[in-house]
Amino acid sequence: MTIGIRKKLASGFRDKLLFSSGIKLPETELNPYTLRFKDDEFETVFTKQHVDRDFPQSVVYMVVGIFAWLTYSILDFLVLSGDELFFVLIDRAIVITLLSILVLICFLPNIQGKIQWILSACMLISGTGIIAMTAYISEPFNHMYYAGLILVVLYSSNFLLMRFTYSLAVSAILYVSYMVIVTTVNPVPEWALISNTFFLTVTMCWTIWTRYWSDYYIRSDFAARHFLIKEKRRSEKLLEAAEAGNRAKSEFLAVMSHELRTPLNAIIGFSEMIQQRLFGPIGSDRYEGYVDDIAHSGRHLLGIINDILDLSKAESGKLVIQDAEVSMFGVIDEALRMAKGKAAEEGIHLAFDMPDKDIIVKMDLRLFKQVILNLVSNSIKFTDRGDSVIISLEQQPDGGCAFIVDDTGIGIAREDLERILDPFVQVESSISRERGGAGLGLPLVKKIAELHNAVIEIDSNPGVGTRVKFIFPAERVISRKASAVEQEVA
């Protein structure tokens, strides 16, 4: 029972994959009338692959067909004589010559794409040769030679690997031509006309029907294989992304252990020194520096934890912005005052290239201040002593506003620009550990940008520097006159 169910499920999956791949992938959808893929590019890929595969076989069968056509001349010698035999032999010679020319054409360069037209010409020439015989020879052979037309249709449609549409078109031309000949040019008896028409009609309909489904299955199989290949590639990319995520998390844990342990060691170490009164009573001035170090380490630790919590909220969709009309000059000045100490300590020149006019933007003040601090801290962290970090504002052509951080630091490789916006990712572990950082700043900036419908643009060159733009959309930029902040300043 279980085996039967499994077989049924497997068969159902195979059929669904084979016949429904066009639903899953739009480019594999078939036109049911022409059996062409609706996507021209995908049709070109299919045609090229099948031409490359079937072309040699088609040429071989063309040559075999010529010899078969020549062999049938034995029948001519057995049943015909006089002028009729001469006409039929001339007919066969012309057909063989034309077919041979078509075979030679197949050896021309870049002719593979025309193979269906060549095969159609082969079928049309062969069939026309038979019809010409029925138009000239007398009874009873004029209504017996139609059997050759059936052989031409069967051979061309099944061995020459003609496509359904080409086979249908040529078969229709031959059918109509034959009916015209046997009813007007060289009429056959009524009983022969009925018999020949019946067998020829059934043969052509059956051949066209089988050719249709043969083409359909070939194309469905190609679409299914394309689907499997595409899914395999997608699975490989997902696996690669999952492995990269695991590696990133491992790197994150290694960096985070360092980032958390460093301030904790400072807090614990200085606290123990004060607790043990190593330099005398608590009132000693020397302890004041240790208290400052403890406070600094605590704030640093709190900043890391806040980044983790905010990123976690953003990832889960729980980080909500509280919009307010904010002066860009004001929030930048406030954030830079917090970052100047670190810049001075690292020997970095930090400056704000202030434009002529302030810009009022509707934003979450706390979160955007965090954006400024993260971007500026990142630039300071990866900029060498003596270099500079410049902040600027830029009005966008569409009315938006860009907050820009330029540095002359180590830069980022082009292939890493998108990856650094993913959580837990740092480009170079050795540099990250040497210069600090948990790999949370840019991912958090990206999430905050998304909450504001803003855009992050990063342009960087290794050894030259990095430019990061945080671009507010036009709907968040408010005119100065409408701003309460500006009115107070005025």
Tab-separated table of C-alpha atoms in Angstrom:
chain	number	residue	atom	x	y	z
A	1	MET	CA	0.000	0.000	0.000
A	2	THR	CA	2.767	2.419	1.003
A	3	ILE	CA	4.819	1.559	-2.087
A	4	GLY	CA	1.794	2.179	-4.309
A	5	ILE	CA	1.190	5.579	-2.724
A	6	ARG	CA	4.859	6.523	-3.132
A	7	LYS	CA	4.801	5.532	-6.803
A	8	LYS	CA	1.632	7.516	-7.332
A	9	LEU	CA	3.122	10.570	-5.621
A	10	ALA	CA	6.359	10.261	-7.611
A	11	SER	CA	4.415	9.908	-10.856
A	12	GLY	CA	2.228	12.870	-9.945
A	13	PHE	CA	5.258	15.005	-9.145
A	14	ARG	CA	6.926	14.031	-12.411
A	15	ASP	CA	3.810	14.838	-14.448
A	16	LYS	CA	3.308	18.113	-12.608
A	17	LEU	CA	6.933	19.049	-13.192
A	18	LEU	CA	6.748	18.048	-16.850
A	19	PHE	CA	3.496	19.751	-17.765
A	20	SER	CA	3.337	22.622	-15.289
A	21	SER	CA	6.843	24.015	-15.584
A	22	GLY	CA	5.431	26.796	-17.767
A	23	ILE	CA	3.293	27.869	-14.816
A	24	LYS	CA	6.258	27.949	-12.491
A	25	LEU	CA	8.526	29.727	-14.981
A	26	PRO	CA	6.860	32.189	-17.403
A	27	GLU	CA	9.604	31.768	-20.001
A	28	THR	CA	8.696	28.050	-20.422
A	29	GLU	CA	5.032	28.645	-21.259
A	30	LEU	CA	4.071	27.034	-24.588
A	31	ASN	CA	1.754	28.356	-27.268
A	32	PRO	CA	-0.639	25.371	-27.680
A	33	TYR	CA	-1.168	26.047	-31.399
A	34	THR	CA	2.335	26.675	-32.699
A	35	LEU	CA	4.205	24.816	-29.935
A	36	ARG	CA	6.605	27.715	-29.594
A	37	PHE	CA	7.741	29.018	-26.236
A	38	LYS	CA	6.133	32.392	-25.641
A	39	ASP	CA	9.448	33.776	-24.462
A	40	ASP	CA	11.497	34.448	-27.625
A	41	GLU	CA	14.819	34.218	-25.831
A	42	PHE	CA	13.924	30.838	-24.325
A	43	GLU	CA	12.686	29.654	-27.752
A	44	THR	CA	16.067	30.622	-29.218
A	45	VAL	CA	17.908	28.651	-26.528
A	46	PHE	CA	15.726	25.582	-27.154
A	47	THR	CA	16.119	25.814	-30.934
A	48	LYS	CA	19.899	26.154	-30.757
A	49	GLN	CA	20.327	23.214	-28.392
A	50	HIS	CA	18.089	20.939	-30.454
A	51	VAL	CA	19.595	22.011	-33.765
A	52	ASP	CA	23.081	21.267	-32.422
A	53	ARG	CA	21.866	17.851	-31.252
A	54	ASP	CA	19.648	16.831	-34.196
A	55	PHE	CA	21.413	18.440	-37.161
A	56	PRO	CA	23.818	15.544	-37.957
A	57	GLN	CA	20.986	13.001	-37.630
A	58	SER	CA	18.755	15.006	-39.976
A	59	VAL	CA	21.486	15.185	-42.640
A	60	VAL	CA	22.055	11.413	-42.421
A	61	TYR	CA	18.336	10.731	-42.898
A	62	MET	CA	18.260	13.117	-45.866
A	63	VAL	CA	20.976	11.005	-47.526
A	64	VAL	CA	19.109	7.790	-46.639
A	65	GLY	CA	15.952	9.302	-48.155
A	66	ILE	CA	17.775	9.978	-51.426
A	67	PHE	CA	18.827	6.320	-51.673
A	68	ALA	CA	15.278	5.208	-50.807
A	69	TRP	CA	13.915	7.471	-53.551
A	70	LEU	CA	16.417	5.941	-55.972
A	71	THR	CA	15.452	2.401	-54.906
A	72	TYR	CA	11.791	2.984	-55.783
A	73	SER	CA	12.825	3.357	-59.438
A	74	ILE	CA	12.922	-0.464	-59.514
A	75	LEU	CA	9.124	-0.358	-59.302
A	76	ASP	CA	9.026	2.045	-62.244
A	77	PHE	CA	10.920	-0.423	-64.450
A	78	LEU	CA	8.579	-3.231	-63.397
A	79	VAL	CA	5.228	-1.542	-64.081
A	80	LEU	CA	5.888	1.297	-66.544
A	81	SER	CA	7.199	1.531	-70.078
A	82	GLY	CA	7.630	3.952	-72.949
A	83	ASP	CA	7.092	7.661	-72.423
A	84	GLU	CA	5.622	7.138	-68.952
A	85	LEU	CA	8.763	5.339	-67.764
A	86	PHE	CA	10.953	8.029	-69.321
A	87	PHE	CA	8.922	10.803	-67.625
A	88	VAL	CA	9.040	9.102	-64.226
A	89	LEU	CA	12.804	8.509	-64.472
A	90	ILE	CA	13.349	12.157	-65.414
A	91	ASP	CA	11.115	13.111	-62.477
A	92	ARG	CA	13.173	10.972	-60.106
A	93	ALA	CA	16.445	12.371	-61.495
A	94	ILE	CA	15.282	15.946	-60.922
A	95	VAL	CA	14.116	15.160	-57.388
A	96	ILE	CA	17.368	13.344	-56.537
A	97	THR	CA	19.410	16.257	-57.919
A	98	LEU	CA	17.483	18.813	-55.882
A	99	LEU	CA	17.693	16.691	-52.726
A	100	SER	CA	21.454	16.255	-53.236
A	101	ILE	CA	21.862	20.024	-53.551
A	102	LEU	CA	19.985	20.451	-50.249
A	103	VAL	CA	22.319	17.936	-48.592
A	104	LEU	CA	25.352	19.869	-49.853
A	105	ILE	CA	23.836	23.123	-48.578
A	106	CYS	CA	23.833	21.578	-45.094
A	107	PHE	CA	27.638	21.698	-45.115
A	108	LEU	CA	27.732	25.467	-45.542
A	109	PRO	CA	28.846	27.458	-42.468
A	110	ASN	CA	26.175	28.768	-40.083
A	111	ILE	CA	23.395	26.900	-41.901
A	112	GLN	CA	22.170	24.937	-38.863
A	113	GLY	CA	19.571	27.555	-38.011
A	114	LYS	CA	17.879	26.982	-41.400
A	115	ILE	CA	17.590	23.194	-41.069
A	116	GLN	CA	13.782	23.205	-40.669
A	117	TRP	CA	13.419	25.106	-43.941
A	118	ILE	CA	15.777	22.645	-45.649
A	119	LEU	CA	13.839	19.646	-44.302
A	120	SER	CA	10.567	21.243	-45.405
A	121	ALA	CA	12.033	21.706	-48.894
A	122	CYS	CA	13.043	18.018	-48.925
A	123	MET	CA	9.513	16.923	-48.040
A	124	LEU	CA	7.929	19.340	-50.528
A	125	ILE	CA	10.242	18.319	-53.405
A	126	SER	CA	9.759	14.599	-52.729
A	127	GLY	CA	5.990	14.906	-52.427
A	128	THR	CA	5.746	17.118	-55.509
A	129	GLY	CA	7.715	14.506	-57.455
A	130	ILE	CA	5.115	11.851	-56.568
A	131	ILE	CA	2.213	14.174	-57.410
A	132	ALA	CA	3.825	14.985	-60.787
A	133	MET	CA	3.926	11.257	-61.552
A	134	THR	CA	0.214	10.856	-60.757
A	135	ALA	CA	-0.497	13.826	-63.030
A	136	TYR	CA	1.182	12.203	-66.059
A	137	ILE	CA	0.935	8.413	-65.947
A	138	SER	CA	-2.212	6.604	-67.012
A	139	GLU	CA	-4.543	4.194	-65.219
A	140	PRO	CA	-4.279	2.177	-63.120
A	141	PHE	CA	-0.906	3.494	-61.977
A	142	ASN	CA	-2.023	7.120	-61.617
A	143	HIS	CA	-4.196	6.161	-58.647
A	144	MET	CA	-1.727	3.591	-57.263
A	145	TYR	CA	1.336	5.818	-57.049
A	146	TYR	CA	-0.354	7.920	-54.346
A	147	ALA	CA	1.104	5.392	-51.858
A	148	GLY	CA	4.476	7.040	-52.459
A	149	LEU	CA	3.030	10.272	-51.083
A	150	ILE	CA	2.077	8.481	-47.856
A	151	LEU	CA	5.655	7.205	-47.527
A	152	VAL	CA	7.019	10.727	-48.053
A	153	VAL	CA	4.759	12.150	-45.325
A	154	LEU	CA	5.582	9.379	-42.841
A	155	TYR	CA	9.328	9.469	-43.506
A	156	SER	CA	9.640	13.260	-43.435
A	157	SER	CA	7.589	13.785	-40.281
A	158	ASN	CA	9.142	10.981	-38.244
A	159	PHE	CA	12.716	10.530	-39.462
A	160	LEU	CA	13.709	13.992	-40.657
A	161	LEU	CA	12.718	15.452	-37.232
A	162	MET	CA	10.612	18.203	-38.747
A	163	ARG	CA	8.815	20.480	-36.326
A	164	PHE	CA	5.050	20.171	-36.051
A	165	THR	CA	4.253	23.505	-37.709
A	166	TYR	CA	6.526	22.831	-40.716
A	167	SER	CA	5.197	19.292	-41.120
A	168	LEU	CA	1.604	20.550	-40.955
A	169	ALA	CA	2.190	23.290	-43.533
A	170	VAL	CA	3.944	21.061	-46.103
A	171	SER	CA	1.458	18.202	-45.590
A	172	ALA	CA	-1.421	20.589	-46.242
A	173	ILE	CA	0.227	21.877	-49.459
A	174	LEU	CA	0.835	18.328	-50.727
A	175	TYR	CA	-2.679	17.202	-49.802
A	176	VAL	CA	-4.358	20.074	-51.627
A	177	SER	CA	-2.040	19.667	-54.655
A	178	TYR	CA	-2.797	15.948	-54.892
A	179	MET	CA	-6.557	16.511	-54.675
A	180	VAL	CA	-6.381	19.100	-57.472
A	181	ILE	CA	-4.427	16.700	-59.715
A	182	VAL	CA	-6.666	13.647	-59.208
A	183	THR	CA	-9.898	15.610	-59.605
A	184	THR	CA	-9.048	17.961	-62.490
A	185	VAL	CA	-5.702	17.338	-64.241
A	186	ASN	CA	-5.676	13.515	-64.364
A	187	PRO	CA	-8.913	12.287	-62.766
A	188	VAL	CA	-9.050	8.859	-61.163
A	189	PRO	CA	-12.105	6.616	-60.800
A	190	GLU	CA	-14.524	7.562	-58.045
A	191	TRP	CA	-13.856	4.409	-56.024
A	192	ALA	CA	-10.094	5.099	-56.219
A	193	LEU	CA	-10.596	8.744	-55.275
A	194	ILE	CA	-12.629	7.782	-52.198
A	195	SER	CA	-10.140	5.097	-51.150
A	196	ASN	CA	-7.035	7.196	-51.753
A	197	THR	CA	-8.531	10.262	-50.074
A	198	PHE	CA	-9.489	8.219	-47.021
A	199	PHE	CA	-6.080	6.599	-46.559
A	200	LEU	CA	-4.170	9.793	-47.339
A	201	THR	CA	-6.338	11.866	-44.976
A	202	VAL	CA	-6.060	9.372	-42.113
A	203	THR	CA	-2.299	9.014	-42.628
A	204	MET	CA	-1.693	12.766	-42.674
A	205	CYS	CA	-3.951	13.433	-39.684
A	206	TRP	CA	-2.341	10.641	-37.685
A	207	THR	CA	1.162	11.772	-38.642
A	208	ILE	CA	0.432	15.393	-37.762
A	209	TRP	CA	-1.159	14.300	-34.462
A	210	THR	CA	1.864	12.199	-33.457
A	211	ARG	CA	4.233	14.949	-34.595
A	212	TYR	CA	2.333	17.438	-32.426
A	213	TRP	CA	2.579	15.328	-29.286
A	214	SER	CA	6.168	14.369	-30.001
A	215	ASP	CA	7.106	18.049	-30.207
A	216	TYR	CA	5.028	18.784	-27.126
A	217	TYR	CA	6.783	16.133	-25.029
A	218	ILE	CA	10.216	17.196	-26.288
A	219	ARG	CA	9.549	20.814	-25.358
A	220	SER	CA	7.913	19.920	-22.050
A	221	ASP	CA	10.916	17.783	-21.172
A	222	PHE	CA	13.245	20.650	-22.083
A	223	ALA	CA	11.172	23.035	-19.937
A	224	ALA	CA	11.217	20.571	-17.027
A	225	ARG	CA	14.998	20.168	-17.268
A	226	HIS	CA	15.362	23.949	-17.441
A	227	PHE	CA	13.196	24.218	-14.329
A	228	LEU	CA	15.302	21.613	-12.496
A	229	ILE	CA	18.556	23.321	-13.494
A	230	LYS	CA	17.218	26.690	-12.378
A	231	GLU	CA	15.982	25.246	-9.085
A	232	LYS	CA	19.316	23.502	-8.564
A	233	ARG	CA	21.155	26.787	-9.067
A	234	ARG	CA	18.739	28.526	-6.724
A	235	SER	CA	19.264	25.796	-4.125
A	236	GLU	CA	23.022	26.125	-4.484
A	237	LYS	CA	22.752	29.887	-3.975
A	238	LEU	CA	20.536	29.371	-0.921
A	239	LEU	CA	23.005	26.830	0.447
A	240	GLU	CA	25.875	29.230	-0.193
A	241	ALA	CA	23.928	32.027	1.504
A	242	ALA	CA	23.152	29.773	4.481
A	243	GLU	CA	26.798	28.761	4.799
A	244	ALA	CA	27.841	32.409	4.476
A	245	GLY	CA	25.331	33.256	7.195
A	246	ASN	CA	26.782	30.605	9.479
A	247	ARG	CA	30.299	31.849	8.806
A	248	ALA	CA	29.170	35.427	9.418
A	249	LYS	CA	27.575	34.471	12.727
A	250	SER	CA	30.735	32.636	13.771
A	251	GLU	CA	32.767	35.713	12.868
A	252	PHE	CA	30.245	37.863	14.711
A	253	LEU	CA	30.529	35.767	17.865
A	254	ALA	CA	34.318	35.974	17.708
A	255	VAL	CA	34.264	39.753	17.221
A	256	MET	CA	31.466	40.244	19.748
A	257	SER	CA	33.314	38.280	22.415
A	258	HIS	CA	36.227	40.679	21.943
A	259	GLU	CA	33.986	43.774	21.851
A	260	LEU	CA	32.121	42.816	25.026
A	261	ARG	CA	35.103	41.444	26.903
A	262	THR	CA	37.260	44.566	26.410
A	263	PRO	CA	34.968	47.084	28.187
A	264	LEU	CA	33.966	44.475	30.770
A	265	ASN	CA	37.629	43.829	31.595
A	266	ALA	CA	38.156	47.583	31.982
A	267	ILE	CA	35.096	47.961	34.213
A	268	ILE	CA	35.992	44.964	36.370
A	269	GLY	CA	39.704	45.812	36.514
A	270	PHE	CA	39.302	49.457	37.506
A	271	SER	CA	36.475	48.584	39.897
A	272	GLU	CA	38.682	46.058	41.699
A	273	MET	CA	41.504	48.604	41.912
A	274	ILE	CA	39.146	51.074	43.570
A	275	GLN	CA	37.597	48.349	45.712
A	276	GLN	CA	41.023	47.223	46.977
A	277	ARG	CA	42.163	50.868	47.403
A	278	LEU	CA	45.475	50.116	45.694
A	279	PHE	CA	46.370	53.822	45.614
A	280	GLY	CA	45.152	54.782	49.025
A	281	PRO	CA	41.789	56.062	50.273
A	282	ILE	CA	38.872	56.526	47.869
A	283	GLY	CA	39.278	60.289	47.889
A	284	SER	CA	42.579	60.101	45.964
A	285	ASP	CA	42.583	62.089	42.708
A	286	ARG	CA	44.069	59.121	40.908
A	287	TYR	CA	40.781	57.243	41.162
A	288	GLU	CA	38.952	59.920	39.183
A	289	GLY	CA	40.585	58.754	35.941
A	290	TYR	CA	39.565	55.179	36.706
A	291	VAL	CA	35.979	56.284	37.277
A	292	ASP	CA	36.033	58.051	33.912
A	293	ASP	CA	37.385	54.882	32.283
A	294	ILE	CA	34.660	52.796	33.923
A	295	ALA	CA	31.976	55.225	32.733
A	296	HIS	CA	33.441	55.289	29.206
A	297	SER	CA	33.593	51.477	29.050
A	298	GLY	CA	30.041	51.226	30.382
A	299	ARG	CA	28.735	53.638	27.755
A	300	HIS	CA	30.588	51.718	25.049
A	301	LEU	CA	29.088	48.461	26.286
A	302	LEU	CA	25.627	50.025	26.438
A	303	GLY	CA	26.026	51.276	22.860
A	304	ILE	CA	26.810	47.763	21.613
A	305	ILE	CA	23.839	46.303	23.479
A	306	ASN	CA	21.552	49.053	22.147
A	307	ASP	CA	22.686	48.288	18.597
A	308	ILE	CA	21.942	44.596	19.114
A	309	LEU	CA	18.499	45.325	20.580
A	310	ASP	CA	17.576	47.856	17.886
A	311	LEU	CA	18.702	45.532	15.105
A	312	SER	CA	16.746	42.686	16.691
A	313	LYS	CA	13.630	44.881	16.861
A	314	ALA	CA	14.114	45.980	13.261
A	315	GLU	CA	14.531	42.381	12.075
A	316	SER	CA	11.307	41.363	13.845
A	317	GLY	CA	9.405	44.450	12.663
A	318	LYS	CA	9.010	45.846	16.169
A	319	LEU	CA	11.185	48.925	15.715
A	320	VAL	CA	8.763	51.828	15.288
A	321	ILE	CA	9.800	55.350	14.305
A	322	GLN	CA	8.524	58.433	16.092
A	323	ASP	CA	8.467	61.211	13.515
A	324	ALA	CA	9.308	64.792	14.378
A	325	GLU	CA	10.443	67.838	12.406
A	326	VAL	CA	14.188	67.935	12.965
A	327	SER	CA	16.857	70.440	11.970
A	328	MET	CA	19.636	68.659	10.103
A	329	PHE	CA	22.148	71.223	11.407
A	330	GLY	CA	21.022	70.560	14.964
A	331	VAL	CA	21.088	66.751	14.907
A	332	ILE	CA	24.414	66.641	13.046
A	333	ASP	CA	26.027	69.116	15.441
A	334	GLU	CA	24.791	67.149	18.454
A	335	ALA	CA	26.032	63.832	17.054
A	336	LEU	CA	29.417	65.225	16.013
A	337	ARG	CA	30.023	66.631	19.490
A	338	MET	CA	29.658	63.057	20.750
A	339	ALA	CA	32.072	61.729	18.092
A	340	LYS	CA	34.751	64.452	18.238
A	341	GLY	CA	36.462	62.949	21.254
A	342	LYS	CA	36.988	59.621	19.493
A	343	ALA	CA	38.166	61.396	16.327
A	344	ALA	CA	40.688	63.472	18.281
A	345	GLU	CA	41.895	60.380	20.121
A	346	GLU	CA	42.500	58.615	16.782
A	347	GLY	CA	44.103	61.681	15.188
A	348	ILE	CA	41.316	62.024	12.600
A	349	HIS	CA	40.196	65.393	11.226
A	350	LEU	CA	36.386	65.463	11.619
A	351	ALA	CA	34.469	68.331	9.976
A	352	PHE	CA	30.978	69.323	8.856
A	353	ASP	CA	30.862	71.031	5.457
A	354	MET	CA	27.826	73.130	6.335
A	355	PRO	CA	25.630	74.387	3.456
A	356	ASP	CA	24.160	77.908	3.379
A	357	LYS	CA	20.704	76.873	4.511
A	358	ASP	CA	19.468	74.432	7.103
A	359	ILE	CA	17.170	71.609	6.010
A	360	ILE	CA	14.224	70.442	8.081
A	361	VAL	CA	13.412	66.747	7.766
A	362	LYS	CA	10.627	64.638	9.218
A	363	MET	CA	12.429	61.799	11.005
A	364	ASP	CA	12.947	59.823	14.195
A	365	LEU	CA	15.537	61.968	16.000
A	366	ARG	CA	16.998	59.180	18.155
A	367	LEU	CA	17.343	56.711	15.299
A	368	PHE	CA	18.872	59.213	12.871
A	369	LYS	CA	21.338	60.331	15.515
A	370	GLN	CA	22.271	56.659	15.779
A	371	VAL	CA	22.726	56.588	11.989
A	372	ILE	CA	25.119	59.546	12.150
A	373	LEU	CA	27.093	58.041	15.028
A	374	ASN	CA	27.330	54.636	13.338
A	375	LEU	CA	28.455	56.038	9.984
A	376	VAL	CA	30.906	58.518	11.502
A	377	SER	CA	32.277	55.931	13.953
A	378	ASN	CA	32.734	53.484	11.083
A	379	SER	CA	34.652	56.057	9.061
A	380	ILE	CA	36.838	56.988	12.032
A	381	LYS	CA	37.472	53.334	12.779
A	382	PHE	CA	38.718	52.518	9.277
A	383	THR	CA	40.566	55.783	8.565
A	384	ASP	CA	44.259	56.111	9.348
A	385	ARG	CA	45.681	58.718	11.710
A	386	GLY	CA	46.126	62.083	10.012
A	387	ASP	CA	43.359	61.507	7.441
A	388	SER	CA	39.917	63.114	7.462
A	389	VAL	CA	36.191	62.377	7.739
A	390	ILE	CA	33.920	65.020	6.195
A	391	ILE	CA	30.164	65.340	6.764
A	392	SER	CA	27.966	67.180	4.248
A	393	LEU	CA	24.371	67.670	3.132
A	394	GLU	CA	23.141	67.603	-0.446
A	395	GLN	CA	19.778	68.631	-1.874
A	396	GLN	CA	18.585	66.007	-4.381
A	397	PRO	CA	17.088	66.873	-7.798
A	398	ASP	CA	13.781	65.255	-6.808
A	399	GLY	CA	13.566	67.344	-3.624
A	400	GLY	CA	15.079	64.755	-1.305
A	401	CYS	CA	17.957	65.333	1.098
A	402	ALA	CA	21.187	63.342	1.338
A	403	PHE	CA	23.306	63.057	4.480
A	404	ILE	CA	26.839	62.228	3.306
A	405	VAL	CA	29.892	60.852	5.102
A	406	ASP	CA	33.193	60.943	3.164
A	407	ASP	CA	36.399	59.409	4.453
A	408	THR	CA	39.886	58.749	3.124
A	409	GLY	CA	40.135	55.358	4.805
A	410	ILE	CA	41.037	51.861	3.661
A	411	GLY	CA	37.952	51.510	1.415
A	412	ILE	CA	35.851	48.486	0.507
A	413	ALA	CA	36.108	46.160	-2.501
A	414	ARG	CA	33.258	46.436	-5.032
A	415	GLU	CA	32.148	42.836	-4.545
A	416	ASP	CA	31.726	43.410	-0.793
A	417	LEU	CA	29.594	46.579	-0.954
A	418	GLU	CA	26.218	44.808	-0.788
A	419	ARG	CA	27.392	42.146	1.648
A	420	ILE	CA	28.451	44.618	4.339
A	421	LEU	CA	24.818	45.676	4.762
A	422	ASP	CA	23.934	42.177	5.991
A	423	PRO	CA	23.891	41.568	9.758
A	424	PHE	CA	26.999	40.045	11.372
A	425	VAL	CA	29.138	40.619	8.242
A	426	GLN	CA	32.563	42.236	8.249
A	427	VAL	CA	34.736	42.204	5.177
A	428	GLU	CA	38.115	41.408	6.677
A	429	SER	CA	38.292	39.621	10.003
A	430	SER	CA	41.861	40.664	10.714
A	431	ILE	CA	41.089	44.344	10.119
A	432	SER	CA	37.847	44.114	12.074
A	433	ARG	CA	39.540	42.650	15.106
A	434	GLU	CA	42.400	45.097	14.890
A	435	ARG	CA	40.148	48.159	14.584
A	436	GLY	CA	37.131	46.940	16.571
A	437	GLY	CA	33.464	46.814	15.695
A	438	ALA	CA	30.751	44.189	15.889
A	439	GLY	CA	29.472	44.373	12.316
A	440	LEU	CA	26.095	45.783	13.401
A	441	GLY	CA	26.387	49.446	12.432
A	442	LEU	CA	25.671	49.345	8.690
A	443	PRO	CA	22.895	46.706	8.898
A	444	LEU	CA	21.174	48.851	11.529
A	445	VAL	CA	21.602	51.953	9.336
A	446	LYS	CA	20.004	50.025	6.463
A	447	LYS	CA	17.017	49.040	8.626
A	448	ILE	CA	16.548	52.608	9.850
A	449	ALA	CA	16.704	53.812	6.238
A	450	GLU	CA	13.970	51.346	5.278
A	451	LEU	CA	11.767	52.606	8.118
A	452	HIS	CA	12.147	56.163	6.758
A	453	ASN	CA	11.663	55.063	3.104
A	454	ALA	CA	15.199	56.336	2.632
A	455	VAL	CA	17.981	54.899	0.470
A	456	ILE	CA	21.553	53.911	1.335
A	457	GLU	CA	24.207	54.413	-1.357
A	458	ILE	CA	27.809	53.318	-0.812
A	459	ASP	CA	30.659	54.130	-3.166
A	460	SER	CA	34.112	52.939	-2.218
A	461	ASN	CA	37.541	52.162	-3.625
A	462	PRO	CA	40.186	50.201	-1.708
A	463	GLY	CA	43.000	52.474	-0.606
A	464	VAL	CA	41.101	55.630	-1.641
A	465	GLY	CA	38.159	55.949	0.715
A	466	THR	CA	34.424	55.546	1.085
A	467	ARG	CA	31.371	57.737	0.554
A	468	VAL	CA	28.083	56.780	2.224
A	469	LYS	CA	24.816	58.549	1.403
A	470	PHE	CA	21.680	58.350	3.529
A	471	ILE	CA	19.022	59.855	1.220
A	472	PHE	CA	15.700	60.984	2.649
A	473	PRO	CA	12.819	60.978	0.131
A	474	ALA	CA	11.261	64.287	-0.928
A	475	GLU	CA	8.098	63.689	1.117
A	476	ARG	CA	10.160	63.824	4.327
A	477	VAL	CA	11.857	67.129	3.510
A	478	ILE	CA	9.936	70.102	4.954
A	479	SER	CA	10.342	73.733	3.922
A	480	ARG	CA	12.076	76.008	6.436
A	481	LYS	CA	9.143	78.373	6.671
A	482	ALA	CA	6.858	75.575	7.789
A	483	SER	CA	9.278	74.466	10.464
A	484	ALA	CA	8.678	75.347	14.083
A	485	VAL	CA	12.386	75.047	14.731
A	486	GLU	CA	13.210	77.698	12.122
A	487	GLN	CA	10.531	80.012	13.472
A	488	GLU	CA	12.063	79.798	16.947
A	489	VAL	CA	15.532	80.510	15.580
A	490	ALA	CA	14.195	83.507	13.652
